[in-house]
Short mmCIF file of C-alpha atoms in Angstrom, two decimals:
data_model
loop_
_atom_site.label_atom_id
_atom_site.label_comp_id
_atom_site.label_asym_id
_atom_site.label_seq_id
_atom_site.Cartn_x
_atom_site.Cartn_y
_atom_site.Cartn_z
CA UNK A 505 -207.36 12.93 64.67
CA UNK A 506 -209.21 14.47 67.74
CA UNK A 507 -207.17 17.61 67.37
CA UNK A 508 -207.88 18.07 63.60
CA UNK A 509 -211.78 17.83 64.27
CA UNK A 510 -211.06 20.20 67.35
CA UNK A 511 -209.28 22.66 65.08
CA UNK A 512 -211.69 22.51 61.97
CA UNK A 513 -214.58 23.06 64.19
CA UNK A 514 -213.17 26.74 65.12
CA UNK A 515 -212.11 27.48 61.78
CA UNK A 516 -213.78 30.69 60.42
CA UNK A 517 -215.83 29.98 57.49
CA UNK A 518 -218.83 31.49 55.53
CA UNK A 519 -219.94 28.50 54.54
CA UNK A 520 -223.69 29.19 54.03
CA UNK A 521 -223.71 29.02 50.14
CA UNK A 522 -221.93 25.60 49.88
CA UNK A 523 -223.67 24.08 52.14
CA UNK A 524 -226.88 25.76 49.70
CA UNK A 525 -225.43 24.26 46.88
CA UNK A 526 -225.12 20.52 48.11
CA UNK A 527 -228.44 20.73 49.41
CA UNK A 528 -229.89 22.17 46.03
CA UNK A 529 -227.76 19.31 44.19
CA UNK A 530 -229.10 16.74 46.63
CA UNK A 531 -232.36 17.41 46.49
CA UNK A 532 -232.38 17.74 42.38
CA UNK A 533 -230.44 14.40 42.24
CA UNK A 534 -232.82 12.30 44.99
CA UNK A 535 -235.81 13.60 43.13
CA UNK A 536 -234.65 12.23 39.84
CA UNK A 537 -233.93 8.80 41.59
CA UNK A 538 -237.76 8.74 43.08
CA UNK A 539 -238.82 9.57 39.96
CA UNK A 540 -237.29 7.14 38.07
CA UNK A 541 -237.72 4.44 40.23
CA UNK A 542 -241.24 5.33 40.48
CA UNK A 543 -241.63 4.89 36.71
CA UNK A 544 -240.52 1.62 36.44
CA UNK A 545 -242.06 0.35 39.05
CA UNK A 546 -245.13 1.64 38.51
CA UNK A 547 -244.99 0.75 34.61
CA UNK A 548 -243.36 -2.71 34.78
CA UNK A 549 -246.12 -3.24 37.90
CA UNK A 550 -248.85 -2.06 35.18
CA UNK A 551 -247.55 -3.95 32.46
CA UNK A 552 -246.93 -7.30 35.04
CA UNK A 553 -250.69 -6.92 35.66
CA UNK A 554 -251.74 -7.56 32.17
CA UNK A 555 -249.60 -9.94 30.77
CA UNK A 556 -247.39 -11.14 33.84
CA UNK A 557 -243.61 -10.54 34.20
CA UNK A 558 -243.23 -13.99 31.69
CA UNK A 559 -245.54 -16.59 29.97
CA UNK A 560 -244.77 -20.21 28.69
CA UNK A 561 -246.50 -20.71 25.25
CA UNK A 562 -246.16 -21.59 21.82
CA UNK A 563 -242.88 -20.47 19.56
CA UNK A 564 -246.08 -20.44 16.41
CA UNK A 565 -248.58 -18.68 18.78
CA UNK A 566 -250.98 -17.01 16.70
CA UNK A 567 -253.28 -14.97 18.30
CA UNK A 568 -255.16 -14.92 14.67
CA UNK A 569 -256.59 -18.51 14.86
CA UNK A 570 -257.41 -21.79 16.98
CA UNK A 571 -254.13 -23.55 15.49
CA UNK A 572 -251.30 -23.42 18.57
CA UNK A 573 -251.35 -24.03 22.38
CA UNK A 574 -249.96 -25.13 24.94
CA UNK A 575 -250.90 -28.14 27.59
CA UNK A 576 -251.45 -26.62 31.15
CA UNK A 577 -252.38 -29.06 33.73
CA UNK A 578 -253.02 -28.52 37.94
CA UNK A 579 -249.31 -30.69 37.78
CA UNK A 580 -247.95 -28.25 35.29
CA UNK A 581 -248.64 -25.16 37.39
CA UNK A 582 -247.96 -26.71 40.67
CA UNK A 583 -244.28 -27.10 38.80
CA UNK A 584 -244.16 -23.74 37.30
CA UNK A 585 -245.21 -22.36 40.87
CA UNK A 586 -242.57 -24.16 43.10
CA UNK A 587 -239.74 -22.25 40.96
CA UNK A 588 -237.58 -20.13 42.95
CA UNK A 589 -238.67 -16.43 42.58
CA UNK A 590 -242.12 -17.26 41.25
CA UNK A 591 -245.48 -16.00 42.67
CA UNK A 592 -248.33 -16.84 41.11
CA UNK A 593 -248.85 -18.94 37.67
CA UNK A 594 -252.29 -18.34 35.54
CA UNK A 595 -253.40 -19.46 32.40
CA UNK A 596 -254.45 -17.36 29.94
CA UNK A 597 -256.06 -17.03 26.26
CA UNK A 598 -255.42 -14.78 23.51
CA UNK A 599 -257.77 -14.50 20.35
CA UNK A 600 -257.41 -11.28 18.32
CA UNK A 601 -260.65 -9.97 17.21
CA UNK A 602 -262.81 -7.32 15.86
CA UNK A 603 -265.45 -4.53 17.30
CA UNK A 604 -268.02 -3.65 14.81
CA UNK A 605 -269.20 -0.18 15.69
CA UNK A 606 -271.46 2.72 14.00
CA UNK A 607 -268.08 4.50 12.89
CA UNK A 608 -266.28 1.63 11.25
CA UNK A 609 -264.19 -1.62 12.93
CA UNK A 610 -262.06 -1.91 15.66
CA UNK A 611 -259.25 -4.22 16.03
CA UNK A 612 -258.90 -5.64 19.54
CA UNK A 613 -257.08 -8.79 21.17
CA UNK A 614 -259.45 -10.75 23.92
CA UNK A 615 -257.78 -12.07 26.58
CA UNK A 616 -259.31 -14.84 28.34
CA UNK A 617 -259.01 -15.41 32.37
CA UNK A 618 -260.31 -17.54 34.85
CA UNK A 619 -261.84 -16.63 38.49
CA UNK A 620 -258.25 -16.87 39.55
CA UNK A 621 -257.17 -13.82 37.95
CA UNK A 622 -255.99 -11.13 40.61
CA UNK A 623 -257.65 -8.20 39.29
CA UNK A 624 -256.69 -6.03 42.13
CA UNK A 625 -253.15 -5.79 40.33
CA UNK A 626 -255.30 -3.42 37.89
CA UNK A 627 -257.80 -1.90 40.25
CA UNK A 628 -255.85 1.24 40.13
CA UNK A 629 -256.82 1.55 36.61
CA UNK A 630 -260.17 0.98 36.15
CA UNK A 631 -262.25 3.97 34.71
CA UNK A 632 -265.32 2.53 35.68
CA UNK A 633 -267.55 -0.18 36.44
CA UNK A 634 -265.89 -3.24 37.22
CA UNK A 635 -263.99 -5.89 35.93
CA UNK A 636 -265.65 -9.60 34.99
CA UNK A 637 -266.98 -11.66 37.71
CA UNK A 638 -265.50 -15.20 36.88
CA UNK A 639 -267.27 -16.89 40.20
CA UNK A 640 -270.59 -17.65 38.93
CA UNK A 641 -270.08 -21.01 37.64
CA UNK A 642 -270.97 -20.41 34.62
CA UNK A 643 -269.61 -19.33 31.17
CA UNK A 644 -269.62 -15.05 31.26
CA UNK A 645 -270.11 -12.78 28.37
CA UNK A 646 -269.09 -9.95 30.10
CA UNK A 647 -265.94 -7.89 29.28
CA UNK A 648 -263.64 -5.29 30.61
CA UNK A 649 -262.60 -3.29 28.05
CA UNK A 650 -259.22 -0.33 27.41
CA UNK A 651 -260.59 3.14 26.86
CA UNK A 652 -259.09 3.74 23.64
CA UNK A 653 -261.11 1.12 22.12
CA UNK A 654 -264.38 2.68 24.27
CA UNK A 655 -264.03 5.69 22.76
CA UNK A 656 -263.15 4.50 19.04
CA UNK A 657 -266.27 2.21 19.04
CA UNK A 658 -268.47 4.51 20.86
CA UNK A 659 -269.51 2.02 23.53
CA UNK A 660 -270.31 2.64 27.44
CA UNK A 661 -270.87 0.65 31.03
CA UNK A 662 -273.95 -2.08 30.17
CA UNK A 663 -273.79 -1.77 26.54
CA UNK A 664 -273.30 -4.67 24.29
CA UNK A 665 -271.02 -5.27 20.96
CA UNK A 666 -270.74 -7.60 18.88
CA UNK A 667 -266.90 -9.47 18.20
CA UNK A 668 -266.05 -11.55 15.17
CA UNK A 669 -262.95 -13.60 15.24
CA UNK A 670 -261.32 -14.65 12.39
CA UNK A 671 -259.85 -17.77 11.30
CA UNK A 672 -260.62 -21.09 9.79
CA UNK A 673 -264.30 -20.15 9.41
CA UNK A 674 -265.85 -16.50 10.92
CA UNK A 675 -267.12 -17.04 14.33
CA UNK A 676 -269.03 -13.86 16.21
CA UNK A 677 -269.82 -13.22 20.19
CA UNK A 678 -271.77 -10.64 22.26
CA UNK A 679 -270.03 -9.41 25.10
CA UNK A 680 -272.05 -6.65 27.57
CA UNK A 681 -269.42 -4.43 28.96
CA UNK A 682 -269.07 -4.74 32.62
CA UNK A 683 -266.18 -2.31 33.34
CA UNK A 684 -263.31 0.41 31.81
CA UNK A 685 -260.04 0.70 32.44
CA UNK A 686 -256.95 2.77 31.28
CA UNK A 687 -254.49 0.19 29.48
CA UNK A 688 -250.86 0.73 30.65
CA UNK A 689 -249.93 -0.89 26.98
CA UNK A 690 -251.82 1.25 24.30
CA UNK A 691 -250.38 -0.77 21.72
CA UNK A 692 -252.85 -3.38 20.19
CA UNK A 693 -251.02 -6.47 21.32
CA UNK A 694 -251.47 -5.33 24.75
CA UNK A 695 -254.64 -3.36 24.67
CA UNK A 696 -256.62 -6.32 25.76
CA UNK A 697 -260.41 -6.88 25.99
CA UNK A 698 -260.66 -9.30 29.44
CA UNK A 699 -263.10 -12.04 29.31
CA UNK A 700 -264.36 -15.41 30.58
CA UNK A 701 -261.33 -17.94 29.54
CA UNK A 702 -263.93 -20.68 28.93
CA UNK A 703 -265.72 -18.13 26.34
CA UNK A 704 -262.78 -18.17 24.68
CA UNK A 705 -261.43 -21.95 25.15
CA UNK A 706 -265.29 -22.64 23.67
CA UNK A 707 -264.74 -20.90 20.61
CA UNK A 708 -261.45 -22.19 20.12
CA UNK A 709 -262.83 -25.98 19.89
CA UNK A 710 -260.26 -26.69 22.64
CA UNK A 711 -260.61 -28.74 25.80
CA UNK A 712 -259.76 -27.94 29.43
CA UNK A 713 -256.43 -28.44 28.99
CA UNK A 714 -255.15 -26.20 26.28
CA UNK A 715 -254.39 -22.53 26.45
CA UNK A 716 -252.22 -19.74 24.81
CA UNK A 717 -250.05 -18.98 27.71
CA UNK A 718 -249.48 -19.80 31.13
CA UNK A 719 -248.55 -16.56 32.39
CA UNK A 720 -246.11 -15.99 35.34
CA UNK A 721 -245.74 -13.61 37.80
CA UNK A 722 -242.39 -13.13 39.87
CA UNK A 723 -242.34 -11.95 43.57
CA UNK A 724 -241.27 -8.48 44.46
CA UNK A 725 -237.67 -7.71 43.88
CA UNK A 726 -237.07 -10.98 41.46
CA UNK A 727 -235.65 -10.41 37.80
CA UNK A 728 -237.20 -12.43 35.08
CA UNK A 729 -234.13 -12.82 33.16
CA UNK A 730 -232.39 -14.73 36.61
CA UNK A 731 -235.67 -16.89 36.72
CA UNK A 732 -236.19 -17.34 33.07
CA UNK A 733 -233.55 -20.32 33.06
CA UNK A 734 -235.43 -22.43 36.41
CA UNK A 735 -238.43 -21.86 34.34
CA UNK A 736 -237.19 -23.18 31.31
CA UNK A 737 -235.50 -26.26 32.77
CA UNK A 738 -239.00 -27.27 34.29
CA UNK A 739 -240.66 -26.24 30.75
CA UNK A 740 -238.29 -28.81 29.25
CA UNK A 741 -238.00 -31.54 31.92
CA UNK A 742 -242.08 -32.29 32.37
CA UNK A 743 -243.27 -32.06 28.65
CA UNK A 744 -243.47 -35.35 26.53
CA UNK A 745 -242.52 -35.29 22.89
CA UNK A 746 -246.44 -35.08 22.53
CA UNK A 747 -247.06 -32.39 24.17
CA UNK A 748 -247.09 -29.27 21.39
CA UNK A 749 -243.52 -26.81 21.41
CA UNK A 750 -244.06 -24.49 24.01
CA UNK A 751 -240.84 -21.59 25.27
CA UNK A 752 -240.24 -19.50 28.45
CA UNK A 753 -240.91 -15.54 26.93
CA UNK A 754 -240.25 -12.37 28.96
CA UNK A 755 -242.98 -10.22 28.92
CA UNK A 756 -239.66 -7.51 28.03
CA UNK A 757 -239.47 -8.87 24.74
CA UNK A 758 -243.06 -8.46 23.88
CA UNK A 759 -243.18 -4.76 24.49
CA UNK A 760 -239.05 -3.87 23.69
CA UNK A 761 -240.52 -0.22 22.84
CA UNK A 762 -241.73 0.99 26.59
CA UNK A 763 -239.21 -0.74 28.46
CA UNK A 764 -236.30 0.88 26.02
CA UNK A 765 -238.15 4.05 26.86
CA UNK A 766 -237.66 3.31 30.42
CA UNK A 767 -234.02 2.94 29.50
CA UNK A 768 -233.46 6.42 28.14
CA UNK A 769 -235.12 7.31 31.46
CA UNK A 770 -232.37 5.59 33.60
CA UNK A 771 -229.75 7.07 30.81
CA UNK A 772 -231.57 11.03 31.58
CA UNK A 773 -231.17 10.13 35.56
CA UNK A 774 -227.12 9.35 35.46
CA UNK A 775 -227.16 12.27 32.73
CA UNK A 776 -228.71 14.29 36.18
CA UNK A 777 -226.57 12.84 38.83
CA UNK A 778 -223.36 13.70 36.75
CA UNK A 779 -224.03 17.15 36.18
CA UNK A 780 -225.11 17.73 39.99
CA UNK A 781 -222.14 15.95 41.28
CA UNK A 782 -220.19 18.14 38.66
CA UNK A 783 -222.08 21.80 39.53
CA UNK A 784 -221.97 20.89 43.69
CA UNK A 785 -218.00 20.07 43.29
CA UNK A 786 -217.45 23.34 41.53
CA UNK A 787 -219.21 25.28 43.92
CA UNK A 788 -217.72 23.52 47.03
CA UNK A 789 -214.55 24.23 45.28
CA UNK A 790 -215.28 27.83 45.23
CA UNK A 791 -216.43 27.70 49.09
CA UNK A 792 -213.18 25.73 50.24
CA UNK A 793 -211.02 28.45 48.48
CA UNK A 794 -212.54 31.11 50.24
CA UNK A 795 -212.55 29.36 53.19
CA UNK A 796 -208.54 29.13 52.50
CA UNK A 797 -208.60 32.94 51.59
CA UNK A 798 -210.08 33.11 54.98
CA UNK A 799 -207.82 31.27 57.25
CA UNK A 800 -204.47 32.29 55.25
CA UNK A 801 -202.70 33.35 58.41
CA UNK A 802 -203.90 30.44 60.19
CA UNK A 803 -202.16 27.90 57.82
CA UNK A 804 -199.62 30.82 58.36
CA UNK A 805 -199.33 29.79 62.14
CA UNK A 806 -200.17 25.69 61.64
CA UNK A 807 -196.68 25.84 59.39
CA UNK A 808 -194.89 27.82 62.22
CA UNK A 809 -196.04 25.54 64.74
CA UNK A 810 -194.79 22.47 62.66
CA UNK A 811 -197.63 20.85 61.41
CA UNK A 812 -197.26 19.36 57.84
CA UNK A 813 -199.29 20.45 54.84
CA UNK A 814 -200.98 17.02 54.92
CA UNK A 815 -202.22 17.40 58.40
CA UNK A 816 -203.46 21.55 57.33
CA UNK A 817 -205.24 19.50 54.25
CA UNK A 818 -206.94 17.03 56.95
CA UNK A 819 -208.42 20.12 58.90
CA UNK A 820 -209.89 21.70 55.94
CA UNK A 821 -210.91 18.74 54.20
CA UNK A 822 -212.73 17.98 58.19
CA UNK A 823 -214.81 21.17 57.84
CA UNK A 824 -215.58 20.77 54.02
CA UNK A 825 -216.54 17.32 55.36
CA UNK A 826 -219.06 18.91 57.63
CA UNK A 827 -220.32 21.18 55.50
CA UNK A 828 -220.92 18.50 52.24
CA UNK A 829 -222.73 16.24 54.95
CA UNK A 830 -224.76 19.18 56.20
CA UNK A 831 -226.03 19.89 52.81
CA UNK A 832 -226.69 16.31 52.09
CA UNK A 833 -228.89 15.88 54.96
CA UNK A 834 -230.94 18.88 54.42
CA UNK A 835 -231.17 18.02 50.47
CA UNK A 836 -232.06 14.34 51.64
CA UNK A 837 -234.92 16.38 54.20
CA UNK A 838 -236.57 18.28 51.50
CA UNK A 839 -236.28 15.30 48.88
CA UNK A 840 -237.96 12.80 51.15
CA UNK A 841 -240.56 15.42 52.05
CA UNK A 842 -241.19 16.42 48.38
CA UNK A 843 -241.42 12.42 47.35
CA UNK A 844 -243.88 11.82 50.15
CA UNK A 845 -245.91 14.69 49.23
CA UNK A 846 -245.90 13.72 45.58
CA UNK A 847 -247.10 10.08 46.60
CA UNK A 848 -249.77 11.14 49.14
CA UNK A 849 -251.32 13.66 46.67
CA UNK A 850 -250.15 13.55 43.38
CA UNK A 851 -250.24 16.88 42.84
CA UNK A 852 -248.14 16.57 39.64
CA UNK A 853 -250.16 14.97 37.40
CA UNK A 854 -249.75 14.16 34.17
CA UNK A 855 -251.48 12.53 30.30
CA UNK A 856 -251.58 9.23 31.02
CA UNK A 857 -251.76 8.77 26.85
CA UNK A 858 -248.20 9.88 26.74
CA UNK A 859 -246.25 8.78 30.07
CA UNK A 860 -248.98 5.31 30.71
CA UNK A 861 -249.48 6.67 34.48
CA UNK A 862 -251.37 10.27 35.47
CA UNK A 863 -249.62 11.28 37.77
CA UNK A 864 -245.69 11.48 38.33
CA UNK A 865 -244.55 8.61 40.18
CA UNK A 866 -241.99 8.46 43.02
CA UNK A 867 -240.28 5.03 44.28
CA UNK A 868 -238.25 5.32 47.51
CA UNK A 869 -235.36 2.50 47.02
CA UNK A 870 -233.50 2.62 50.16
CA UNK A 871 -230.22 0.90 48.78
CA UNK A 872 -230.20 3.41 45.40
CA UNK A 873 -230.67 6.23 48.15
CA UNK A 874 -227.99 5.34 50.64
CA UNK A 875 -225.39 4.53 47.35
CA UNK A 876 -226.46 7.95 46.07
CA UNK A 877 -225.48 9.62 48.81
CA UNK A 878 -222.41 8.12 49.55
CA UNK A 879 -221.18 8.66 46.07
CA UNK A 880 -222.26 12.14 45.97
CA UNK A 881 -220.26 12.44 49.38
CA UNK A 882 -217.23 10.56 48.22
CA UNK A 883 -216.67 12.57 44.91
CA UNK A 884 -217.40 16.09 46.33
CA UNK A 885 -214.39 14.96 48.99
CA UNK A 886 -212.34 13.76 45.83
CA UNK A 887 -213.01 16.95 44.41
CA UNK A 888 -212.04 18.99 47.20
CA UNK A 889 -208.33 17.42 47.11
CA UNK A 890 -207.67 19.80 44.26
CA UNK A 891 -207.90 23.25 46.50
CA UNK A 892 -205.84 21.82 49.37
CA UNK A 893 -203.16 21.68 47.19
CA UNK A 894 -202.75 25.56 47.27
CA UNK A 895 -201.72 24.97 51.01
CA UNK A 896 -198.42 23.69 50.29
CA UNK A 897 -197.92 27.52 48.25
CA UNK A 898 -198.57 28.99 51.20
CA UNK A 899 -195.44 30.74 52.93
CA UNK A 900 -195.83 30.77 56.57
CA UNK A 901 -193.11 34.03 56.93
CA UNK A 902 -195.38 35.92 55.35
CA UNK A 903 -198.67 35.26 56.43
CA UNK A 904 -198.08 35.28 59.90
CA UNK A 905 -197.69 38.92 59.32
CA UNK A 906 -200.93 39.39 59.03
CA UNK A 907 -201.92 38.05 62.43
#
């Protein structure tokens, strides 16, 4: 094996456009990875923020009226918590409403938090002003309120609207907005107007213990669907046949449009990574059969001197080895250099209306990475069998000639 490194390493070869190519491929295919890790991360951590990754509540919720809940007691969390995979468990009500403005109406759903709300998940977000203060020990009217809805009802930091809330009777509230923040879910059930939960709890007639959800959020690198079931047991295990229905729902299902669009993204990034492998195997093809061209008389000579074609197909398939990793570590170079220069800067930026973020995101995953590049390396080399089968055409009487 030492000899057929030895010999590859003084074979002639113009290898400078291969080695071009897999760098070019590299680099195309490690920036689609960033970016598409980068999306989902960044939009499932967006989304995560305002409605957690899952919530336990009612199969009849209706965020229209007062009528279903579910029990959430210090016990009840502490259970929740102690699941395997889970982070943090907060309660949380929901009470669809409606902004009266000088233009018309706006529909809007409230969603009610307590002062242990991590609003830092969202901080990243916020337009301006801030987001409710929950500590004072006493019931808040302020609210935080999506931009969409700040510029449909024409309201700014410190003003005040009036909210009516529909349901067995009309009920209305003043709320002074305290802060403005970019939604990551511009659809109305997730376009959410955050207030005091006891605001809300108060004009649901409800007492301390009853809420819409108890929202739960996972720990970094957990799937909901492999702690949904835990979850669930626990659910069913500690509540009574008094307690009202309540089911384990993945905050997936409650938005199936942006994370099918994240999908289709995943589905564009193979769609990438095949045609890359595909146009960096053609063109290494190309460069191994010139490289062949090159070194005719030498496979010439290796025949005379008794060497089989396998062991001629080793020392070419050495050097295309060299040259395929050689491109693969510069591509990996300029990837890692663009993807840190994207994150430090964001100099890309883009409408936040249409991709949820403003700026293109980039993820580094250092399994996906490492995988990438070993398959990338793997099927170039698998690729590169086909030209070494032109060595065993290759009649030694004659090319030695040429020597």
């Amino acid at each position: 094996m030492k000899g057929i490194f030895f010999i590859s390493r003084r074979l002639s070869a113009k290898s400078g456009l291969a080695v071009v190519s897999v760098a070019i491929s590299a680099v195309v295919m490690l920036i689609a990875l960033f970016v598409s890790s980068g999306f989902r991360s960044a939009i499932q951590g967006s989304i995560s923020a305002v409605s957690g990754d899952m919530a336990v509540l009612s199969p009849y919720m209706d965020i229209m009226s007062e009528k279903h809940y579910v029990r959430c007691t210090d016990e009840y969390k502490d259970l929740i918590g102690g699941c395997p995979g889970v982070k943090r468990v907060l309660p949380s009500i929901y009470r669809a409403g409606i902004v009266k403005s000088g233009t018309g109406i706006s529909g809007v759903v409230f969603k009610g938090v307590d002062s242990t709300y991590d609003f830092s998940m969202l901080s990243g977000r916020l337009v301006e002003g801030s987001f409710p203060d929950l500590r004072k020990g006493r019931i808040s009217t302020e609210a935080a309120i999506p931009l969409s809805l700040a510029q449909e009802a024409g309201v700014g930091l410190g003003d005040t609207f009036l909210a009516y809330f529909i349901g067995e009777e009309v009920k209305a509230r003043r709320f002074r907005v305290c802060g403005i923040y970019r939604s990551p879910i511009e659809e109305q059930e997730g376009n959410f107007v955050f207030s005091d939960l006891e605001n809300l709890r108060r004009l649901n007639g409800w007492d301390e213990e009853s809420v819409s959800a108890i929202e739960i959020f996972l720990k970094k690198g957990e799937e909901a669907s492999e702690v949904s079931g835990e979850v669930s047991f626990t659910v069913f295990s500690y509540s009574s046949a008094d307690d009202p229905s309540a089911i384990v729902y993945e905050t997936r299902n409650r938005f199936p449009s942006i994370f099918d669009w994240l999908d289709l993204l995943d589905f564009n990034l193979y769609a990438v990574l095949v045609l890359m492998f595909a146009v960096s195997g053609f063109n290494m093809v190309s460069g191994i059969l010139i490289i062949l061209f090159e070194n005719m008389s030498s496979i010439g000579l290796f025949k005379a001197l008794g060497m089989k074609n396998r062991e001629i197909a080793k020392v070419f398939m050495a050097k295309a080895s060299s040259i395929v990793l050689k491109g693969l570590a510069i591509g990996n170079v300029i990837a890692f250099a663009l993807g840190i220069l994207q994150d430090s800067t964001q100099f890309i930026k883009l409408n936040p209306e249409n991709y949820i973020v403003d700026s293109v995101p980039v993820a580094f995953n250092p399994a996906g990475i490492v995988l990438l590049d070993v398959c990338a390396y793997a099927a170039i080399m698998i690729v590169l069998l086909i030209p070494c089968l032109f060595i065993s055409k290759v009649d030694p009487a004659k090319t030695v000639k040429m020597l």
